Coordinates of C-alpha atoms in Angstrom, one line a residue:
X494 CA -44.3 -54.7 13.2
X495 CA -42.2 -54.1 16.5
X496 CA -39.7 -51.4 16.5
X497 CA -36.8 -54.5 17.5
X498 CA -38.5 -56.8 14.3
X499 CA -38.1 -53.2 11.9
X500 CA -33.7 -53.1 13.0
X501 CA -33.4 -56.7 12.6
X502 CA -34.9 -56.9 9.0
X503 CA -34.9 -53.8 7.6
X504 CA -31.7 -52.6 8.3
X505 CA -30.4 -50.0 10.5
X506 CA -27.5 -48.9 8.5
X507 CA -27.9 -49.2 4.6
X508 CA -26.4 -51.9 2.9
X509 CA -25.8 -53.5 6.2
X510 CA -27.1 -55.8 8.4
X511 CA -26.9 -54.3 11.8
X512 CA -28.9 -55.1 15.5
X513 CA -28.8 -53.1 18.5
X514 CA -25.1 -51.7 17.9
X515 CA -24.4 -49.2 14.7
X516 CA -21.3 -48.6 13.1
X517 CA -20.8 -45.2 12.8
X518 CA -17.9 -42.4 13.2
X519 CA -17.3 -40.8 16.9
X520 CA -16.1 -37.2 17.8
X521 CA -15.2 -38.6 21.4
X522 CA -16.5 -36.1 24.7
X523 CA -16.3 -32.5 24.7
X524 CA -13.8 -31.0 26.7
X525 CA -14.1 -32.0 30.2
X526 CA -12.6 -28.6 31.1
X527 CA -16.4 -27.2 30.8
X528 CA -18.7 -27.9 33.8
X529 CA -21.6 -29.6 32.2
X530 CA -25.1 -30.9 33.8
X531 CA -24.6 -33.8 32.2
X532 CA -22.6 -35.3 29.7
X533 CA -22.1 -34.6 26.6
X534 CA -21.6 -36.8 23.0
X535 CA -21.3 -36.0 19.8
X536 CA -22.1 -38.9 17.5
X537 CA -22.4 -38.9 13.9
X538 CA -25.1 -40.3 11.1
X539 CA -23.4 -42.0 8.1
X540 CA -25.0 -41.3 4.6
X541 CA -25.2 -44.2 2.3
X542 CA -22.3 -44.3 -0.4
X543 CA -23.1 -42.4 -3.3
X544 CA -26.2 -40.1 -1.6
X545 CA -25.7 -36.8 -1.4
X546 CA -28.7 -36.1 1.1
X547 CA -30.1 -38.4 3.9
X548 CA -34.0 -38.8 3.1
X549 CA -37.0 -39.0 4.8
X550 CA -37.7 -42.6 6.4
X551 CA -34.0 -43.2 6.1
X552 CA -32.9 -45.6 9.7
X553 CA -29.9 -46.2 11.4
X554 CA -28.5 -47.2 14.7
X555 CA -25.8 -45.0 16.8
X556 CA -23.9 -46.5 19.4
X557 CA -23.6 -44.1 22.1
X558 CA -21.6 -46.2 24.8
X559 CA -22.0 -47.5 28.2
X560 CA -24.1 -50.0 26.4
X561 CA -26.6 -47.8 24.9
X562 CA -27.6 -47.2 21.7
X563 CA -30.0 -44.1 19.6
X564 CA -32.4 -46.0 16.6
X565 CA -32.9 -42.8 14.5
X566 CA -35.4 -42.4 12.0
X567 CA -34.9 -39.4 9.6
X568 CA -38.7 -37.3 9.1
X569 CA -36.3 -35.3 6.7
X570 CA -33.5 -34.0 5.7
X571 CA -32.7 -31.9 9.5
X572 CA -35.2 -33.7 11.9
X573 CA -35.6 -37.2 13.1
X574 CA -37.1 -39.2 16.1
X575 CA -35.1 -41.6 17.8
X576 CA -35.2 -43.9 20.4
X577 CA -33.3 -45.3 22.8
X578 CA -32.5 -48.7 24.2
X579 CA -29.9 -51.3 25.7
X580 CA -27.9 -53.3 23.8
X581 CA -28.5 -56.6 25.7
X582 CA -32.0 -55.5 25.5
X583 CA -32.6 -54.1 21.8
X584 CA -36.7 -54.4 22.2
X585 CA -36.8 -52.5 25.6
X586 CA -37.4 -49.0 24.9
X587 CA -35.9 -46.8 27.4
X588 CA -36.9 -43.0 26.2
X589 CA -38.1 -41.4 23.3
X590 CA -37.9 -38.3 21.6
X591 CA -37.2 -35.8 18.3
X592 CA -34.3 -33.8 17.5
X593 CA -32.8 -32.1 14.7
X594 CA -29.0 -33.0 13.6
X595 CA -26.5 -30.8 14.7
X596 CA -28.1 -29.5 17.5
X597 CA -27.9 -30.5 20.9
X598 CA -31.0 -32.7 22.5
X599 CA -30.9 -33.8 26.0
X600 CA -32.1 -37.7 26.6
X601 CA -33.8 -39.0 29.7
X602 CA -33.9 -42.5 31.2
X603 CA -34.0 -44.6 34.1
X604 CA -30.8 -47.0 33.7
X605 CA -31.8 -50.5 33.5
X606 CA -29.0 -51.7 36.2
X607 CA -29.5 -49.3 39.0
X608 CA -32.7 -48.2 38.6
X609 CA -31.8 -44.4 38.9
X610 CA -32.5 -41.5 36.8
X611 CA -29.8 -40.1 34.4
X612 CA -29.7 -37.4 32.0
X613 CA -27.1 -37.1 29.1
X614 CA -26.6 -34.5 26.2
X615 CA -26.7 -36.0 22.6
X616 CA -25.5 -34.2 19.3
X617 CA -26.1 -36.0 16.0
X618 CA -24.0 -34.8 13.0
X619 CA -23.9 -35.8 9.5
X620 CA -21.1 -37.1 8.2
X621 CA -18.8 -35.3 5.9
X622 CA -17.9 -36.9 2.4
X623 CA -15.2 -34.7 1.5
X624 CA -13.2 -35.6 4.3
X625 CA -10.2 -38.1 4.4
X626 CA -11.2 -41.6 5.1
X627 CA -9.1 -43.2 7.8
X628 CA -9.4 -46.3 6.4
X629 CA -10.2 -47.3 2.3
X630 CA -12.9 -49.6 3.0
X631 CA -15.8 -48.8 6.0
X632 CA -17.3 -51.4 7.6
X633 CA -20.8 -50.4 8.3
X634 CA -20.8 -50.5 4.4
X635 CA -20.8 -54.0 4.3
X636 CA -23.5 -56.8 5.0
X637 CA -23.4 -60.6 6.0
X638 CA -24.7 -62.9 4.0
X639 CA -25.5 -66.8 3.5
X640 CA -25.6 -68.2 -0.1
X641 CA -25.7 -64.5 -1.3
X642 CA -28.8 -63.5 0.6
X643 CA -28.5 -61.6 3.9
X644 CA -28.7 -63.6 7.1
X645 CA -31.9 -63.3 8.8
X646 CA -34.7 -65.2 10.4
X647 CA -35.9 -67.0 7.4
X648 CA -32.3 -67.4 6.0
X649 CA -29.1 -69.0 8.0
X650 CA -26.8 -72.0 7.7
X651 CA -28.7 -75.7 8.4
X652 CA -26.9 -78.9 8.5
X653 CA -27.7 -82.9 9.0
X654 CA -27.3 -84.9 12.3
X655 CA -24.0 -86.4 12.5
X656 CA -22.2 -84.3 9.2
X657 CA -19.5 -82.1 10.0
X658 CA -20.4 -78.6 10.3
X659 CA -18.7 -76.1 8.0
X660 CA -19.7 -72.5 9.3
X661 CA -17.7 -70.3 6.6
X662 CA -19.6 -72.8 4.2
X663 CA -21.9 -69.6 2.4
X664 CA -20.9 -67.1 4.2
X665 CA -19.5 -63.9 2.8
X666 CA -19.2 -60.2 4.1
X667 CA -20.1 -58.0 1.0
X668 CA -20.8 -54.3 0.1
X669 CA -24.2 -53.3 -2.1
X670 CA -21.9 -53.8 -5.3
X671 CA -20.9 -57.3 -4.0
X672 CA -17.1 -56.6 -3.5
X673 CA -15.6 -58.6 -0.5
X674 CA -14.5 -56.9 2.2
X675 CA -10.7 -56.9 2.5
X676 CA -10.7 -59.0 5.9
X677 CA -10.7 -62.4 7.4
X678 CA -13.7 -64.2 8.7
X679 CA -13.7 -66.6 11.5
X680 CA -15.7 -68.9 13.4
X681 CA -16.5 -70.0 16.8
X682 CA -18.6 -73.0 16.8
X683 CA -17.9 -74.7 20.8
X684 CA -21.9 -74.3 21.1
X685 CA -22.8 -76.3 18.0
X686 CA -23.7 -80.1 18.9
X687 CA -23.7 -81.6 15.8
X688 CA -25.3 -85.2 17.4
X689 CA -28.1 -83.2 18.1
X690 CA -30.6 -81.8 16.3
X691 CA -32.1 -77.8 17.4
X692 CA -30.8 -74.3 16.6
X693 CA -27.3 -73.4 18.5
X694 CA -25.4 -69.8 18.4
X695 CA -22.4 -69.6 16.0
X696 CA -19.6 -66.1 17.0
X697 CA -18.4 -65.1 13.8
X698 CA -15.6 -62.1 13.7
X699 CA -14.6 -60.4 11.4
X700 CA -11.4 -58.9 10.8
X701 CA -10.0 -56.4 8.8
X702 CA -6.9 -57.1 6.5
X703 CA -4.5 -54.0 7.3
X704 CA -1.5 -53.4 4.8
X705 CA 2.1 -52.4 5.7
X706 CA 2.1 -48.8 4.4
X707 CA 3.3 -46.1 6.8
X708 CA 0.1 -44.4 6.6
X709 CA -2.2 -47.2 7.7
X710 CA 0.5 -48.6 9.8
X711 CA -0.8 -46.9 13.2
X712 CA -4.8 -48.1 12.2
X713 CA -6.4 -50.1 14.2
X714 CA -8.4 -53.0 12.2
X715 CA -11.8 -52.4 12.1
X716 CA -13.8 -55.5 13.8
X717 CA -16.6 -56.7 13.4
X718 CA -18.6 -59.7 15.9
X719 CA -21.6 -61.1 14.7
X720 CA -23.7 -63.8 16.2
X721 CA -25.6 -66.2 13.8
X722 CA -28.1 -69.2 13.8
X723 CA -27.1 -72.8 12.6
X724 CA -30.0 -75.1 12.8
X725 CA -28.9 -78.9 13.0
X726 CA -31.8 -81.4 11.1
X727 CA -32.8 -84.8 10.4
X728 CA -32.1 -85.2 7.0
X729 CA -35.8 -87.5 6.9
X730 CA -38.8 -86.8 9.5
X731 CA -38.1 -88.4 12.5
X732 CA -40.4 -89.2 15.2
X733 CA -39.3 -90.0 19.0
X734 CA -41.7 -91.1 22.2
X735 CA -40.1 -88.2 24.8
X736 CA -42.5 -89.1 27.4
X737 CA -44.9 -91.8 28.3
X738 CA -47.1 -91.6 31.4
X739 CA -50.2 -92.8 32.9
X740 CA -52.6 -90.1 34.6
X741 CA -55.3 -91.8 37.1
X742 CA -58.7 -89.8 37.2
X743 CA -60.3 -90.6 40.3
X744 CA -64.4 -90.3 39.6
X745 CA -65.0 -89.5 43.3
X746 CA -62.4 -87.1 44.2
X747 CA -61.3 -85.1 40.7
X748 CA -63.7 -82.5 40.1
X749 CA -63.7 -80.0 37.9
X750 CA -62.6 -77.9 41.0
X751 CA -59.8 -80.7 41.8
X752 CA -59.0 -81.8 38.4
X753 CA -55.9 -84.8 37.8
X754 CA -53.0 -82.7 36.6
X755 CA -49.8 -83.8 34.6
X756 CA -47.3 -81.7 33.5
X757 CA -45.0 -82.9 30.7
X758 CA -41.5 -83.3 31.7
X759 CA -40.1 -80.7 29.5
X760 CA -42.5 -78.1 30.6
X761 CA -44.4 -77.4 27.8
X762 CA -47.7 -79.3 28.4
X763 CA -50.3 -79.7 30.9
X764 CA -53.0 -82.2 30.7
X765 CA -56.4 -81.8 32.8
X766 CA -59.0 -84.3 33.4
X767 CA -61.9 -84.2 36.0
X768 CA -65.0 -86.3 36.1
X769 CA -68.5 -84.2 34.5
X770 CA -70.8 -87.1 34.9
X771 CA -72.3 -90.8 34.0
X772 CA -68.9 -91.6 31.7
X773 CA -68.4 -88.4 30.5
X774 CA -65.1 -86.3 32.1
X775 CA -63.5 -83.3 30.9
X776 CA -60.5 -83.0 29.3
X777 CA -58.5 -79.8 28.5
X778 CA -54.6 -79.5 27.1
X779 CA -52.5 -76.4 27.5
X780 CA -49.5 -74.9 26.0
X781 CA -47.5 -73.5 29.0
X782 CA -45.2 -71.7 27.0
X783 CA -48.1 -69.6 25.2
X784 CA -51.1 -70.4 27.5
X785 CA -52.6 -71.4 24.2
X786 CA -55.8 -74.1 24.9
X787 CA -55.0 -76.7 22.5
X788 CA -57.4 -79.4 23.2
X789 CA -61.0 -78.7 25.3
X790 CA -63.2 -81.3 25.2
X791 CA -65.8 -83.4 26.6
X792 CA -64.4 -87.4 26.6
X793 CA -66.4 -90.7 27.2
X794 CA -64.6 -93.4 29.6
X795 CA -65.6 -95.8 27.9
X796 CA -64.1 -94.8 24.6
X797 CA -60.8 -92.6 25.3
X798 CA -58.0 -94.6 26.8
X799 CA -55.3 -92.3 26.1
X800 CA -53.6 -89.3 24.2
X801 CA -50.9 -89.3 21.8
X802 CA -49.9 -85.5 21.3
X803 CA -47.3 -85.0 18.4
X804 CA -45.1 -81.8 18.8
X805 CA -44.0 -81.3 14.9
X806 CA -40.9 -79.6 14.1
X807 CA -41.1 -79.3 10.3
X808 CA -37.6 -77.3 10.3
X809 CA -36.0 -79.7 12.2
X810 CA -37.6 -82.8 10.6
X811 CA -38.5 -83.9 13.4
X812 CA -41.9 -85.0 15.6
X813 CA -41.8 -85.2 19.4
X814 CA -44.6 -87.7 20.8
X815 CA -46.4 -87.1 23.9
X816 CA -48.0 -90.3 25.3
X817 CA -50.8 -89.9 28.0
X818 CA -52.9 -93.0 28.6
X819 CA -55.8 -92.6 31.0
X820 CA -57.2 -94.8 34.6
X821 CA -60.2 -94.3 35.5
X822 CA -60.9 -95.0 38.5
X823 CA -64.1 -94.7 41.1
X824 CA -63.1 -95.6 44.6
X825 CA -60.5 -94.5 47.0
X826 CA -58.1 -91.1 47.7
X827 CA -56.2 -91.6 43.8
X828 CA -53.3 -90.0 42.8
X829 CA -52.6 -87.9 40.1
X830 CA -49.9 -89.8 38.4
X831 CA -49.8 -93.6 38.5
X832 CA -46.8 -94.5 36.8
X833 CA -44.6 -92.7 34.5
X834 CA -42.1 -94.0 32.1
X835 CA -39.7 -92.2 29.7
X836 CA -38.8 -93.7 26.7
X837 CA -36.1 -91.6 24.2
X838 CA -33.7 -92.4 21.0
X839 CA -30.3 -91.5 22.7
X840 CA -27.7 -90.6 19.5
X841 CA -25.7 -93.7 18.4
X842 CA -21.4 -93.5 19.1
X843 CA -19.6 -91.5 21.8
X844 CA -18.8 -88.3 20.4
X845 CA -17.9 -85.7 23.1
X846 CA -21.1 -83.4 22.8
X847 CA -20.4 -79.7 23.0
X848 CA -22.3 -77.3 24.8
X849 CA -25.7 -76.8 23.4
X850 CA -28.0 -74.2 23.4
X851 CA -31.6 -73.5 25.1
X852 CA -34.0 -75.5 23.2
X853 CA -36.6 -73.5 21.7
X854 CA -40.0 -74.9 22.4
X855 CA -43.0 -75.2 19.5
X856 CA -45.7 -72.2 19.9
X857 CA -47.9 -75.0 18.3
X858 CA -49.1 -78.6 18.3
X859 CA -50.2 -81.6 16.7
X860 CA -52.4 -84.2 18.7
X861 CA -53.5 -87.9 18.1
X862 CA -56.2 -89.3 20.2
X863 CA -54.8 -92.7 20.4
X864 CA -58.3 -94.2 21.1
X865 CA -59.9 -93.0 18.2
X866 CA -57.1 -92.6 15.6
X867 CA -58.0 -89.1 15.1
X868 CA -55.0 -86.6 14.3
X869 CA -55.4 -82.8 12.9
X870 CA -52.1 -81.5 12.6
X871 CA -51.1 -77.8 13.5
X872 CA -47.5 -77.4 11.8
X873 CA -45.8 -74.0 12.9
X874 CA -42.6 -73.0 11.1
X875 CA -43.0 -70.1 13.5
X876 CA -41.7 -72.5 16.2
X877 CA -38.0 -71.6 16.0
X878 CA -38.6 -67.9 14.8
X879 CA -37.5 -66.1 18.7
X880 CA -34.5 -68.4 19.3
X881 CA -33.2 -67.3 15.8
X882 CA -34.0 -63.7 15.9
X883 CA -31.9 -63.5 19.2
X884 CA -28.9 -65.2 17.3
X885 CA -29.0 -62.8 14.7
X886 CA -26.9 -59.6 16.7
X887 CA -23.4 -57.9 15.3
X888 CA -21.3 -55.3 16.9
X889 CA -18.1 -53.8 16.2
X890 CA -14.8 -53.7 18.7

């Protein structure tokens, strides 16, 4: 499992569901009077309520600013490794190292922007219990969740084609004894295209409730943004022609060497067919997106007359259809493409669409040969698992 896969689902604070920024207390600088080499932090590493030690194993994630943030892993009680990494760029390792808390440790990386080297001077603490709490309730104490379970990959808000979208619908922002944190939650949803069906970014913030007291009275709310996954589906499998075209395969002129070429108008196929010999020709189907070889085969003129390639979608209940019929030809220069026609199911009405999000593309397919009415499927659930993961991201203000 990848270092960014182990922050996004096994937590970086505990209790709390936290990727690429941690919530954590900060000293500020150290007194800029000193002339220092480089600069120099002081940070702190927040025990989990009601432990009176930090354990081996134990993980969290230290924003250290200027976008930059420390994943530290405790070895025990004093030491831990940590590395570090960009927030926009939470799998991107940028250095590494091992340090013991309260002691300095100088870190070592080549920003990400310019390019240069830069050298800063780190001090982990751990956080004192005894002391006076700003504020009665901590944020980093608290996790989001959807229908009681935290949000994650394999567990976010879904709704139908054409039904109105409720984002708070589920959601709650709870500590590890399931009290509510005193705040508001909100939700920005101008991404979500409800006509649509496909996986679309939703903002949540959330907002802490601050009383009128005198002694809270100069606190600043503690904030919380965190971007989630809503994944818009046919409420019955649907299937839809996206693409019909005709590829020509000249017997003189497409040799293996020169093979007839179409790419799929959304990018995500390639179809190859060259003439091998008598009626036999090669046929080979790729996954651009993967390089995955889906289809290698040797095909009979005679027999094969087409393709019908079914993309499936089992999240979305959905099956795009990929319709390649074949020419064979013997004589003259050929072309690669003879014709090509499109045919799709446009959403009924004229709701004003919002803005939509990147499609994510399946990482596997099902195909049909039309000829021969021959279709193994390949369903992937996977298909939608890297679009989601890179919704699921929080950070505090």
């Amino acid at each position: 499992m990848t270092n960014f896969k182990k922050r996004l689902i096994k937590g970086v604070v505990a209790s709390s569901f936290i990727l690429g920024v941690g919530f954590s207390s900060t000293s500020g600088l150290l007194s800029n009077n000193e002339v220092q080499a480089a600069p120099k932090n002081v940070h702190t590493i927040t025990k989990p309520n009601g432990v009176q030690r930090i354990d081996p194993g134990y993980t969290q994630v230290v924003h250290i600013g200027n976008g930059l943030s420390l994943s530290v892993t405790m070895t025990d009680e004093v030491n831990f490794t940590w590395e570090l990494f960009s927030d926009e760029e939470p799998e991107a390792v940028l250095a590494t190292g091992v340090a013991q808390l309260n002691a300095e440790f100088e870190i070592t990386y080549q920003d990400p922007v310019t390019g240069e080297e830069v050298t800063i001077v780190e001090t982990l603490v751990e956080n004192k219990p005894e002391e006076p709490q700003e504020s009665g309730q901590n944020i980093a104490d608290f996790s989001f969740m959807y229908n009681g379970k935290a949000v994650s990959e394999n567990n976010f808000a879904t709704s139908y084609v054409g039904e109105v979208f409720d984002p708070l619908k589920g959601i709650t922002f709870v500590d590890a004894s399931g009290k509510a944190f005193d705040g508001t939650i909100t939700a920005d949803v101008s991404q979500v295209d409800t006509t649509k069906i496909g996986v679309y970014p939703v903002k949540y913030t959330i907002t802490e409730n601050i009383t009128s007291d005198e002694q809270r009275a100069t606190i600043e709310p503690q904030v919380m943004e965190f971007q989630s996954a809503v994944a818009i589906i046919n409420a019955s499998m649907v299937e839809k022609i996206v693409e019909e075209t005709t590829l020509t395969i000249n017997k003189t002129t497409n040799t293996e060497a020169n093979k007839a070429t179409h790419t799929s108008k959304d990018g995500l196929l390639k179809f190859d067919v060259w003439y091998i010999s008598g009626t036999n020709y090669g046929l080979r189907v790729t996954n651009l997106e993967t390089g995955e070889v889906v289809q290698d085969e040797t095909i009979s003129s005679t027999i094969y007359k087409g393709l019908r390639f079914t993309v499936e979608m089992p999240l979305l209940n959905a099956k795009n259809v990929y319709m390649v019929n074949f020419n064979f030809t013997e004589g003259g220069t050929g072309s690669d493409v003879l014709s090509q026609t499109v045919s799709t199911d446009a959403p009924t009405g004229n709701p004003a669409p919002a803005k939509s999000a990147p499609a994510a593309k399946p990482t596997k397919l099902a195909q049909t040969n039309a000829g021969l009415g021959f279709m193994p499927a390949f369903s992937s659930f996977g298909l939608l698992g890297g679009s989601i993961a890179a919704f699921l991201r929080s950070r505090k203000k």
